[in-house]
mmCIF file of C-alpha atoms and ligand atoms in Angstrom:
data_model
loop_
_atom_site.group_PDB
_atom_site.id
_atom_site.type_symbol
_atom_site.label_atom_id
_atom_site.label_comp_id
_atom_site.label_asym_id
_atom_site.label_seq_id
_atom_site.Cartn_x
_atom_site.Cartn_y
_atom_site.Cartn_z
ATOM 1 C CA MET M 1 0.000 0.000 0.000
ATOM 2 C CA VAL M 2 1.294 3.444 -0.907
ATOM 3 C CA ASN M 3 1.523 5.829 2.018
ATOM 4 C CA THR M 4 -0.104 9.052 0.762
ATOM 5 C CA GLN M 5 0.234 10.873 4.050
ATOM 6 C CA LYS M 6 2.441 13.913 3.612
ATOM 7 C CA ILE M 7 4.890 14.879 6.269
ATOM 8 C CA ILE M 8 4.278 18.549 7.077
ATOM 9 C CA THR M 9 7.335 20.429 8.268
ATOM 10 C CA PRO M 10 6.799 23.294 10.717
ATOM 11 C CA GLU M 11 7.569 25.780 7.896
ATOM 12 C CA GLN M 12 4.834 24.322 5.684
ATOM 13 C CA ASN M 13 2.307 24.674 8.485
ATOM 14 C CA LEU M 14 2.306 28.409 7.882
ATOM 15 C CA ASP M 15 1.672 30.147 4.585
ATOM 16 C CA ARG M 16 4.519 32.471 5.396
ATOM 17 C CA ASP M 17 6.746 33.650 8.195
ATOM 18 C CA CYS M 18 4.153 35.248 10.463
ATOM 19 C CA THR M 19 6.100 38.164 11.875
ATOM 20 C CA THR M 20 3.689 40.352 13.783
ATOM 21 C CA LEU M 21 4.094 44.094 14.155
ATOM 22 C CA SER M 22 5.065 44.054 17.839
ATOM 23 C CA ARG M 23 7.701 41.367 17.237
ATOM 24 C CA HIS M 24 9.032 43.352 14.300
ATOM 25 C CA VAL M 25 9.463 46.516 16.386
ATOM 26 C CA LEU M 26 11.522 44.603 18.949
ATOM 27 C CA GLN M 27 13.587 42.999 16.176
ATOM 28 C CA GLN M 28 14.208 46.415 14.658
ATOM 29 C CA LEU M 29 15.387 47.867 17.939
ATOM 30 C CA GLN M 30 17.353 44.689 18.748
ATOM 31 C CA SER M 31 16.428 45.112 22.356
ATOM 32 C CA PHE M 32 13.944 44.174 25.072
ATOM 33 C CA SER M 33 14.738 47.357 27.023
ATOM 34 C CA PRO M 34 11.836 49.325 28.580
ATOM 35 C CA ASP M 35 12.076 51.896 25.738
ATOM 36 C CA ALA M 36 11.861 49.179 23.088
ATOM 37 C CA GLN M 37 8.923 47.574 24.910
ATOM 38 C CA ASP M 38 7.198 50.975 25.025
ATOM 39 C CA LEU M 39 7.610 51.540 21.293
ATOM 40 C CA SER M 40 6.398 48.043 20.566
ATOM 41 C CA ALA M 41 3.329 48.646 22.771
ATOM 42 C CA LEU M 42 2.758 52.018 21.093
ATOM 43 C CA MET M 43 2.794 50.502 17.618
ATOM 44 C CA ASN M 44 0.471 47.783 18.859
ATOM 45 C CA ARG M 45 -2.042 50.397 20.028
ATOM 46 C CA ILE M 46 -1.847 52.243 16.712
ATOM 47 C CA ALA M 47 -2.485 48.912 14.988
ATOM 48 C CA LEU M 48 -5.490 48.358 17.249
ATOM 49 C CA ALA M 49 -6.888 51.753 16.230
ATOM 50 C CA GLY M 50 -6.358 50.724 12.593
ATOM 51 C CA LYS M 51 -8.257 47.468 13.104
ATOM 52 C CA LEU M 52 -11.184 49.263 14.768
ATOM 53 C CA ILE M 53 -11.375 51.827 11.950
ATOM 54 C CA ALA M 54 -11.056 49.136 9.260
ATOM 55 C CA ARG M 55 -13.886 47.171 10.888
ATOM 56 C CA ARG M 56 -16.112 50.254 10.963
ATOM 57 C CA LEU M 57 -15.326 51.058 7.319
ATOM 58 C CA SER M 58 -16.147 47.518 6.229
ATOM 59 C CA ARG M 59 -19.673 48.057 7.584
ATOM 60 C CA ALA M 60 -20.193 51.489 6.048
ATOM 61 C CA GLY M 61 -23.651 51.614 4.543
ATOM 62 C CA LEU M 62 -24.822 48.667 6.655
ATOM 63 C CA MET M 63 -24.918 50.410 10.004
ATOM 64 C CA GLU M 64 -25.971 53.836 11.249
ATOM 65 C CA GLY M 65 -23.527 56.665 11.855
ATOM 66 C CA VAL M 66 -20.673 55.739 9.509
ATOM 67 C CA LEU M 67 -21.385 57.784 6.395
ATOM 68 C CA GLY M 68 -22.116 61.483 5.959
ATOM 69 C CA PHE M 69 -21.378 64.696 7.784
ATOM 70 C CA THR M 70 -21.895 65.707 11.410
ATOM 71 C CA GLY M 71 -22.972 69.224 10.404
ATOM 72 C CA GLU M 72 -19.947 70.785 12.139
ATOM 73 C CA ILE M 73 -16.872 72.561 10.784
ATOM 74 C CA ASN M 74 -13.438 71.659 12.201
ATOM 75 C CA VAL M 75 -10.418 73.781 13.100
ATOM 76 C CA GLN M 76 -9.276 73.535 9.472
ATOM 77 C CA GLY M 77 -12.539 75.127 8.293
ATOM 78 C CA GLU M 78 -13.682 71.858 6.692
ATOM 79 C CA TRP M 79 -17.002 70.055 7.089
ATOM 80 C CA VAL M 80 -16.554 67.194 9.549
ATOM 81 C CA LYS M 81 -17.531 63.667 8.565
ATOM 82 C CA LYS M 82 -18.963 61.216 11.081
ATOM 83 C CA LEU M 83 -16.056 58.890 10.392
ATOM 84 C CA ASP M 84 -13.534 61.680 11.181
ATOM 85 C CA VAL M 85 -15.066 61.987 14.649
ATOM 86 C CA PHE M 86 -15.222 58.227 15.186
ATOM 87 C CA ALA M 87 -11.619 57.657 14.086
ATOM 88 C CA ASN M 88 -10.338 60.588 16.133
ATOM 89 C CA GLU M 89 -11.980 59.132 19.246
ATOM 90 C CA VAL M 90 -10.696 55.638 18.497
ATOM 91 C CA PHE M 91 -7.085 56.851 18.689
ATOM 92 C CA ILE M 92 -7.825 58.624 21.973
ATOM 93 C CA SER M 93 -9.553 55.631 23.513
ATOM 94 C CA VAL M 94 -6.821 53.132 22.606
ATOM 95 C CA PHE M 95 -4.263 55.335 24.365
ATOM 96 C CA GLU M 96 -6.278 56.112 27.472
ATOM 97 C CA GLN M 97 -4.974 54.173 30.475
ATOM 98 C CA SER M 98 -2.107 52.875 28.357
ATOM 99 C CA GLY M 99 0.612 54.637 30.341
ATOM 100 C CA LEU M 100 2.277 55.339 27.003
ATOM 101 C CA VAL M 101 1.157 58.661 25.637
ATOM 102 C CA CYS M 102 0.596 61.843 27.582
ATOM 103 C CA ARG M 103 -0.695 63.957 24.684
ATOM 104 C CA LEU M 104 -2.381 63.368 21.363
ATOM 105 C CA ALA M 105 -2.532 66.067 18.713
ATOM 106 C CA SER M 106 -4.781 65.534 15.733
ATOM 107 C CA GLU M 107 -5.884 67.343 12.642
ATOM 108 C CA GLU M 108 -9.425 67.180 14.003
ATOM 109 C CA MET M 109 -8.735 68.892 17.373
ATOM 110 C CA GLU M 110 -7.902 72.538 17.882
ATOM 111 C CA ASN M 111 -5.701 71.784 20.913
ATOM 112 C CA PRO M 112 -3.847 68.649 22.016
ATOM 113 C CA TYR M 113 -5.764 66.109 24.075
ATOM 114 C CA TYR M 114 -4.057 65.406 27.397
ATOM 115 C CA ILE M 115 -4.313 62.131 29.261
ATOM 116 C CA PRO M 116 -3.341 63.269 32.776
ATOM 117 C CA GLU M 117 -3.263 59.760 34.241
ATOM 118 C CA ASN M 118 -0.514 58.843 31.740
ATOM 119 C CA CYS M 119 1.467 62.030 32.182
ATOM 120 C CA PRO M 120 4.014 61.158 34.867
ATOM 121 C CA ILE M 121 5.107 58.146 32.814
ATOM 122 C CA GLY M 122 3.879 58.753 29.259
ATOM 123 C CA ARG M 123 6.772 60.488 27.578
ATOM 124 C CA TYR M 124 5.429 60.285 24.062
ATOM 125 C CA THR M 125 3.084 62.388 21.962
ATOM 126 C CA LEU M 126 1.044 60.896 19.163
ATOM 127 C CA LEU M 127 0.323 63.141 16.182
ATOM 128 C CA TYR M 128 -2.239 61.854 13.727
ATOM 129 C CA ASP M 129 -4.655 62.456 10.923
ATOM 130 C CA PRO M 130 -7.418 59.987 11.818
ATOM 131 C CA ILE M 131 -9.015 59.869 8.363
ATOM 132 C CA ASP M 132 -7.077 61.173 5.421
ATOM 133 C CA GLY M 133 -9.003 61.500 2.174
ATOM 134 C CA SER M 134 -12.387 61.841 3.884
ATOM 135 C CA SER M 135 -14.156 62.721 0.639
ATOM 136 C CA ASN M 136 -13.629 59.085 -0.411
ATOM 137 C CA VAL M 137 -15.501 57.615 2.570
ATOM 138 C CA ASP M 138 -19.041 57.942 1.250
ATOM 139 C CA ILE M 139 -18.200 56.344 -2.094
ATOM 140 C CA ASN M 140 -16.352 53.273 -0.797
ATOM 141 C CA LEU M 141 -12.901 54.292 -2.012
ATOM 142 C CA ASN M 142 -9.625 54.055 -0.142
ATOM 143 C CA VAL M 143 -8.843 56.298 2.811
ATOM 144 C CA GLY M 144 -6.019 56.247 5.341
ATOM 145 C CA SER M 145 -4.744 57.256 8.772
ATOM 146 C CA ILE M 146 -1.352 58.941 9.210
ATOM 147 C CA PHE M 147 0.634 58.939 12.458
ATOM 148 C CA ALA M 148 3.890 60.098 13.996
ATOM 149 C CA ILE M 149 5.409 59.630 17.432
ATOM 150 C CA ARG M 150 7.509 62.326 19.070
ATOM 151 C CA GLN M 151 9.184 62.405 22.443
ATOM 152 C CA GLN M 152 7.621 64.943 24.784
ATOM 153 C CA GLN M 153 10.183 67.619 25.603
ATOM 154 C CA GLY M 154 9.664 69.491 28.854
ATOM 155 C CA GLU M 155 6.579 69.446 31.006
ATOM 156 C CA ASP M 156 4.257 71.517 28.808
ATOM 157 C CA LEU M 157 2.789 73.136 31.914
ATOM 158 C CA ASP M 158 0.954 75.864 29.966
ATOM 159 C CA GLY M 159 -0.712 73.239 27.754
ATOM 160 C CA GLU M 160 0.426 74.892 24.537
ATOM 161 C CA ALA M 161 2.579 71.995 23.319
ATOM 162 C CA LYS M 162 5.211 74.404 21.973
ATOM 163 C CA ASP M 163 7.803 71.614 21.948
ATOM 164 C CA LEU M 164 5.921 70.119 18.988
ATOM 165 C CA LEU M 165 6.823 73.113 16.833
ATOM 166 C CA GLN M 166 10.045 71.528 15.648
ATOM 167 C CA ASP M 167 11.312 69.935 12.468
ATOM 168 C CA GLY M 168 10.395 66.462 11.225
ATOM 169 C CA TYR M 169 13.738 64.976 12.307
ATOM 170 C CA GLN M 170 12.309 64.971 15.849
ATOM 171 C CA GLN M 171 9.957 62.142 14.895
ATOM 172 C CA ILE M 172 10.846 58.807 16.488
ATOM 173 C CA ALA M 173 8.480 56.837 14.298
ATOM 174 C CA ALA M 174 5.949 57.526 11.582
ATOM 175 C CA GLY M 175 3.646 55.668 9.269
ATOM 176 C CA TYR M 176 0.226 55.245 7.792
ATOM 177 C CA ILE M 177 -2.604 52.767 7.599
ATOM 178 C CA LEU M 178 -4.238 52.370 4.205
ATOM 179 C CA TYR M 179 -7.831 51.094 4.236
ATOM 180 C CA GLY M 180 -8.155 49.644 0.748
ATOM 181 C CA PRO M 181 -9.104 46.210 -0.566
ATOM 182 C CA SER M 182 -6.858 45.047 2.296
ATOM 183 C CA THR M 183 -5.719 47.055 5.294
ATOM 184 C CA VAL M 184 -2.006 47.847 5.079
ATOM 185 C CA LEU M 185 0.153 49.401 7.775
ATOM 186 C CA VAL M 186 3.460 50.967 6.719
ATOM 187 C CA TYR M 187 5.874 52.261 9.357
ATOM 188 C CA SER M 188 9.418 53.320 10.042
ATOM 189 C CA LEU M 189 11.407 53.749 13.224
ATOM 190 C CA GLY M 190 14.141 55.438 11.237
ATOM 191 C CA ARG M 191 15.535 52.014 10.249
ATOM 192 C CA GLY M 192 13.935 51.416 6.885
ATOM 193 C CA VAL M 193 10.292 51.209 5.845
ATOM 194 C CA HIS M 194 8.224 48.081 6.345
ATOM 195 C CA SER M 195 4.689 47.072 5.438
ATOM 196 C CA PHE M 196 2.184 44.794 7.137
ATOM 197 C CA ILE M 197 -1.145 43.450 5.927
ATOM 198 C CA LEU M 198 -4.056 42.871 8.273
ATOM 199 C CA ASP M 199 -5.054 39.215 8.221
ATOM 200 C CA PRO M 200 -8.736 39.471 9.224
ATOM 201 C CA SER M 201 -8.917 35.826 10.272
ATOM 202 C CA LEU M 202 -6.081 36.328 12.778
ATOM 203 C CA GLY M 203 -6.828 39.956 13.627
ATOM 204 C CA GLU M 204 -3.091 40.598 13.273
ATOM 205 C CA PHE M 205 -0.932 42.742 11.016
ATOM 206 C CA ILE M 206 1.521 40.329 9.372
ATOM 207 C CA LEU M 207 4.811 41.414 7.805
ATOM 208 C CA ALA M 208 4.476 41.785 4.020
ATOM 209 C CA GLN M 209 7.595 43.646 2.894
ATOM 210 C CA GLU M 210 10.750 44.751 4.666
ATOM 211 C CA ASN M 211 13.093 47.600 3.718
ATOM 212 C CA ILE M 212 10.922 49.026 0.947
ATOM 213 C CA ARG M 213 12.942 51.123 -1.507
ATOM 214 C CA ILE M 214 11.178 53.709 -3.638
ATOM 215 C CA PRO M 215 12.326 53.577 -7.297
ATOM 216 C CA GLU M 216 14.660 56.461 -8.228
ATOM 217 C CA GLN M 217 12.255 57.454 -10.993
ATOM 218 C CA GLY M 218 8.649 56.542 -11.767
ATOM 219 C CA SER M 219 6.037 57.112 -14.428
ATOM 220 C CA VAL M 220 3.243 58.555 -12.255
ATOM 221 C CA TYR M 221 2.598 62.191 -11.427
ATOM 222 C CA SER M 222 -0.170 62.828 -8.949
ATOM 223 C CA VAL M 223 -1.686 66.277 -8.512
ATOM 224 C CA ASN M 224 -5.158 67.841 -8.481
ATOM 225 C CA GLU M 225 -5.123 69.561 -11.868
ATOM 226 C CA GLY M 226 -8.465 71.166 -11.022
ATOM 227 C CA ASN M 227 -6.304 73.770 -9.285
ATOM 228 C CA PHE M 228 -4.291 74.534 -12.457
ATOM 229 C CA TRP M 229 -5.261 78.218 -12.668
ATOM 230 C CA GLN M 230 -4.788 78.641 -8.917
ATOM 231 C CA TRP M 231 -1.099 77.659 -9.056
ATOM 232 C CA ASP M 232 2.027 79.694 -9.618
ATOM 233 C CA GLU M 233 3.246 79.829 -13.208
ATOM 234 C CA SER M 234 6.217 77.554 -12.279
ATOM 235 C CA ILE M 235 3.913 74.660 -11.340
ATOM 236 C CA ARG M 236 1.820 75.215 -14.463
ATOM 237 C CA GLU M 237 5.030 75.110 -16.539
ATOM 238 C CA TYR M 238 6.060 71.878 -14.822
ATOM 239 C CA VAL M 239 2.693 70.231 -15.528
ATOM 240 C CA ARG M 240 2.792 71.373 -19.165
ATOM 241 C CA TYR M 241 6.259 69.807 -19.419
ATOM 242 C CA VAL M 242 5.009 66.542 -17.896
ATOM 243 C CA HIS M 243 2.123 66.494 -20.408
ATOM 244 C CA SER M 244 4.646 66.735 -23.211
ATOM 245 C CA GLN M 245 6.578 63.672 -21.996
ATOM 246 C CA ASP M 246 5.543 60.178 -23.069
ATOM 247 C CA ARG M 247 6.866 58.584 -19.939
ATOM 248 C CA TYR M 248 4.401 60.161 -17.478
ATOM 249 C CA THR M 249 0.849 59.122 -16.662
ATOM 250 C CA ALA M 250 -1.531 60.775 -14.162
ATOM 251 C CA ARG M 251 -3.072 59.176 -11.056
ATOM 252 C CA TYR M 252 -4.939 61.052 -8.308
ATOM 253 C CA SER M 253 -7.116 59.152 -5.848
ATOM 254 C CA GLY M 254 -8.296 62.004 -3.585
ATOM 255 C CA ALA M 255 -6.564 60.347 -0.614
ATOM 256 C CA LEU M 256 -2.949 61.244 -0.021
ATOM 257 C CA VAL M 257 -2.173 57.939 1.711
ATOM 258 C CA GLY M 258 -3.344 55.918 -1.297
ATOM 259 C CA ASP M 259 -1.336 58.033 -3.737
ATOM 260 C CA ILE M 260 1.782 57.898 -1.556
ATOM 261 C CA HIS M 261 1.445 54.123 -1.192
ATOM 262 C CA ARG M 262 1.420 53.745 -4.970
ATOM 263 C CA ILE M 263 4.474 55.965 -5.285
ATOM 264 C CA LEU M 264 6.312 54.152 -2.496
ATOM 265 C CA MET M 265 5.785 50.863 -4.303
ATOM 266 C CA GLN M 266 6.118 51.946 -7.933
ATOM 267 C CA GLY M 267 7.766 55.359 -7.983
ATOM 268 C CA GLY M 268 6.601 58.745 -9.222
ATOM 269 C CA VAL M 269 5.746 62.043 -7.606
ATOM 270 C CA PHE M 270 2.866 63.546 -5.607
ATOM 271 C CA LEU M 271 2.376 67.309 -5.475
ATOM 272 C CA TYR M 272 0.065 69.538 -3.478
ATOM 273 C CA PRO M 273 1.377 73.027 -4.294
ATOM 274 C CA GLY M 274 0.185 76.295 -2.831
ATOM 275 C CA THR M 275 -2.710 78.046 -4.523
ATOM 276 C CA LYS M 276 -3.753 81.691 -4.779
ATOM 277 C CA LYS M 277 -6.199 81.201 -1.906
ATOM 278 C CA GLN M 278 -3.894 78.966 0.142
ATOM 279 C CA PRO M 279 -0.227 79.853 -0.585
ATOM 280 C CA ASN M 280 0.940 77.037 1.699
ATOM 281 C CA GLY M 281 -1.389 74.514 0.098
ATOM 282 C CA LYS M 282 -3.592 72.164 2.045
ATOM 283 C CA ILE M 283 -1.343 69.562 3.626
ATOM 284 C CA ARG M 284 -0.675 69.845 7.356
ATOM 285 C CA VAL M 285 2.981 69.738 8.479
ATOM 286 C CA LEU M 286 2.685 67.813 11.740
ATOM 287 C CA TYR M 287 -0.027 65.319 10.809
ATOM 288 C CA GLU M 288 0.680 64.685 7.132
ATOM 289 C CA SER M 289 3.771 66.045 5.422
ATOM 290 C CA ALA M 290 6.343 65.388 8.195
ATOM 291 C CA PRO M 291 5.278 61.752 8.833
ATOM 292 C CA LEU M 292 5.090 60.961 5.106
ATOM 293 C CA ALA M 293 8.416 62.715 4.469
ATOM 294 C CA PHE M 294 9.994 60.614 7.225
ATOM 295 C CA LEU M 295 8.806 57.432 5.460
ATOM 296 C CA VAL M 296 9.717 58.514 1.941
ATOM 297 C CA GLU M 297 13.227 59.600 2.968
ATOM 298 C CA GLN M 298 13.733 56.336 4.827
ATOM 299 C CA ALA M 299 12.759 54.539 1.613
ATOM 300 C CA GLY M 300 15.366 56.495 -0.377
ATOM 301 C CA GLY M 301 12.984 59.039 -1.908
ATOM 302 C CA LYS M 302 13.012 62.823 -1.768
ATOM 303 C CA THR M 303 10.697 65.434 -0.268
ATOM 304 C CA SER M 304 10.424 69.162 -0.803
ATOM 305 C CA THR M 305 8.287 72.237 -0.298
ATOM 306 C CA GLY M 306 9.670 73.381 -3.644
ATOM 307 C CA THR M 307 12.578 75.181 -2.010
ATOM 308 C CA GLN M 308 13.269 73.257 1.203
ATOM 309 C CA ASN M 309 13.451 69.663 2.414
ATOM 310 C CA LEU M 310 10.094 68.851 4.064
ATOM 311 C CA LEU M 311 11.729 67.380 7.159
ATOM 312 C CA GLU M 312 13.423 70.727 7.799
ATOM 313 C CA VAL M 313 10.140 72.629 7.978
ATOM 314 C CA ILE M 314 9.476 74.100 11.412
ATOM 315 C CA PRO M 315 5.747 74.776 11.780
ATOM 316 C CA GLU M 316 4.728 78.087 13.320
ATOM 317 C CA GLN M 317 1.627 76.569 14.830
ATOM 318 C CA LEU M 318 0.134 73.124 15.394
ATOM 319 C CA HIS M 319 -2.062 73.200 12.302
ATOM 320 C CA ALA M 320 0.435 74.861 9.937
ATOM 321 C CA ARG M 321 0.419 73.753 6.307
ATOM 322 C CA THR M 322 3.109 73.417 3.692
ATOM 323 C CA PRO M 323 3.340 72.877 -0.062
ATOM 324 C CA LEU M 324 4.276 69.254 -0.730
ATOM 325 C CA ILE M 325 6.356 67.571 -3.436
ATOM 326 C CA ILE M 326 7.240 64.011 -2.529
ATOM 327 C CA GLY M 327 8.284 60.766 -4.170
ATOM 328 C CA SER M 328 11.073 59.392 -6.363
ATOM 329 C CA LYS M 329 14.299 61.393 -6.206
ATOM 330 C CA ILE M 330 14.568 62.200 -9.908
ATOM 331 C CA ASP M 331 10.881 63.118 -10.260
ATOM 332 C CA VAL M 332 10.929 65.420 -7.222
ATOM 333 C CA GLU M 333 14.091 67.120 -8.457
ATOM 334 C CA LEU M 334 12.463 67.709 -11.816
ATOM 335 C CA ALA M 335 9.455 69.457 -10.224
ATOM 336 C CA GLU M 336 11.754 71.452 -7.933
ATOM 337 C CA SER M 337 13.848 72.603 -10.897
ATOM 338 C CA PHE M 338 10.855 74.493 -12.341
ATOM 339 C CA ILE M 339 10.258 76.304 -9.050
ATOM 340 C CA LYS M 340 13.930 77.158 -8.552
ATOM 341 C CA LYS M 341 14.190 78.364 -12.152
ATOM 342 C CA GLU M 342 11.406 80.871 -11.535
ATOM 343 C CA LEU M 343 13.065 82.109 -8.351
ATOM 344 C CA CYS M 344 16.345 82.847 -10.171
HETATM 345 P P1 FDP H 401 -9.142 65.224 2.597
HETATM 346 O O1 FDP H 401 -9.148 66.720 2.734
HETATM 347 O O2 FDP H 401 -10.325 64.679 1.837
HETATM 348 O O3 FDP H 401 -8.908 64.513 3.902
HETATM 349 O O4 FDP H 401 -4.957 66.320 3.109
HETATM 350 C C1 FDP H 401 -6.199 65.932 2.962
HETATM 351 C C2 FDP H 401 -6.612 65.436 1.601
HETATM 352 O O5 FDP H 401 -7.875 64.843 1.655
HETATM 353 C C3 FDP H 401 -5.647 64.417 0.957
HETATM 354 O O6 FDP H 401 -5.812 63.129 1.455
HETATM 355 C C4 FDP H 401 -5.974 64.500 -0.508
HETATM 356 O O7 FDP H 401 -4.918 64.144 -1.345
HETATM 357 C C5 FDP H 401 -6.343 65.956 -0.661
HETATM 358 O O8 FDP H 401 -6.676 66.458 0.631
HETATM 359 C C6 FDP H 401 -7.523 66.127 -1.561
HETATM 360 O O9 FDP H 401 -7.784 67.475 -1.666
HETATM 361 P P2 FDP H 401 -8.304 68.149 -3.038
HETATM 362 O O10 FDP H 401 -9.709 67.719 -3.197
HETATM 363 O O11 FDP H 401 -8.148 69.608 -2.817
HETATM 364 O O12 FDP H 401 -7.408 67.638 -4.143
#
């Protein structure tokens, strides 16, 4: 009789090496020190927020209170969506009683949110955009969350969080969660960029790709051309040039995280330049451009305001904005060259 029973080795038991996010953080830091444990726990909490938001999004349209507007206008002067409020509160609730974070600052809140019970021990501040690309929510397209972790400096006794008004090099970690066909978490601790995919059956983010490198040059340019006549002539010149080149194609999803994810994987450039009405553009320094610049630079890409490296930008206030050019080195330099030419 032929023995058809297969011998399954431990490796074959698993589809792949199931490295979880918390294990990966400890591996990255090569340490089990209290600081490493804290960062691992912090990333775990951010992942938990991502899972809760992904679950809510997957039920959009099936349950009350997910879609549509609240009827309020936020500190940015934008209409608030119900999901913005939900996601903002999710990040707060996962950090309450965590002992990890003393302050959270978000695009949705005028002032930082303090968690006094964490303060004697929580030395970290979480900065986040709970839902990036909100206009996509009601039509079932991708959205994201963006986050950065900074060390609290000083006691912030006046509650003004002035220590946050520093450049992007002060970030200890940064990343985003992309809620698309699958939920993907991409992060960096300043030691390369790594991506994880949420396995819904396990409820865990599992390592997908380590040390992601952004191609030096790509074929995608991503910009809202609806603003064409609102831009400076230099940006218009750049876009006309791009139109004249066979090698470029346009992609713009309406959610920065989705467009950046494409560029991180395949190369290209994303731009949100200033406009006549908003000379600094739309993208917030602390919650969007600095965290994404941290990732893109770690992946070997380039970031710019047009005249300055994005990580060097020091915001004048918590909700400051900056023009954004970010992506593959050669593509960013090309866009920059049009701006610098006009300045000469
Ligand atoms: P949203 O305001 O919908 O949250 O920075 C926010 C952002 O979306 C980006 O995600 C997106 O790329 C951009 O704004 C879309 O704005 P425009 O409609 O002005 O292009």
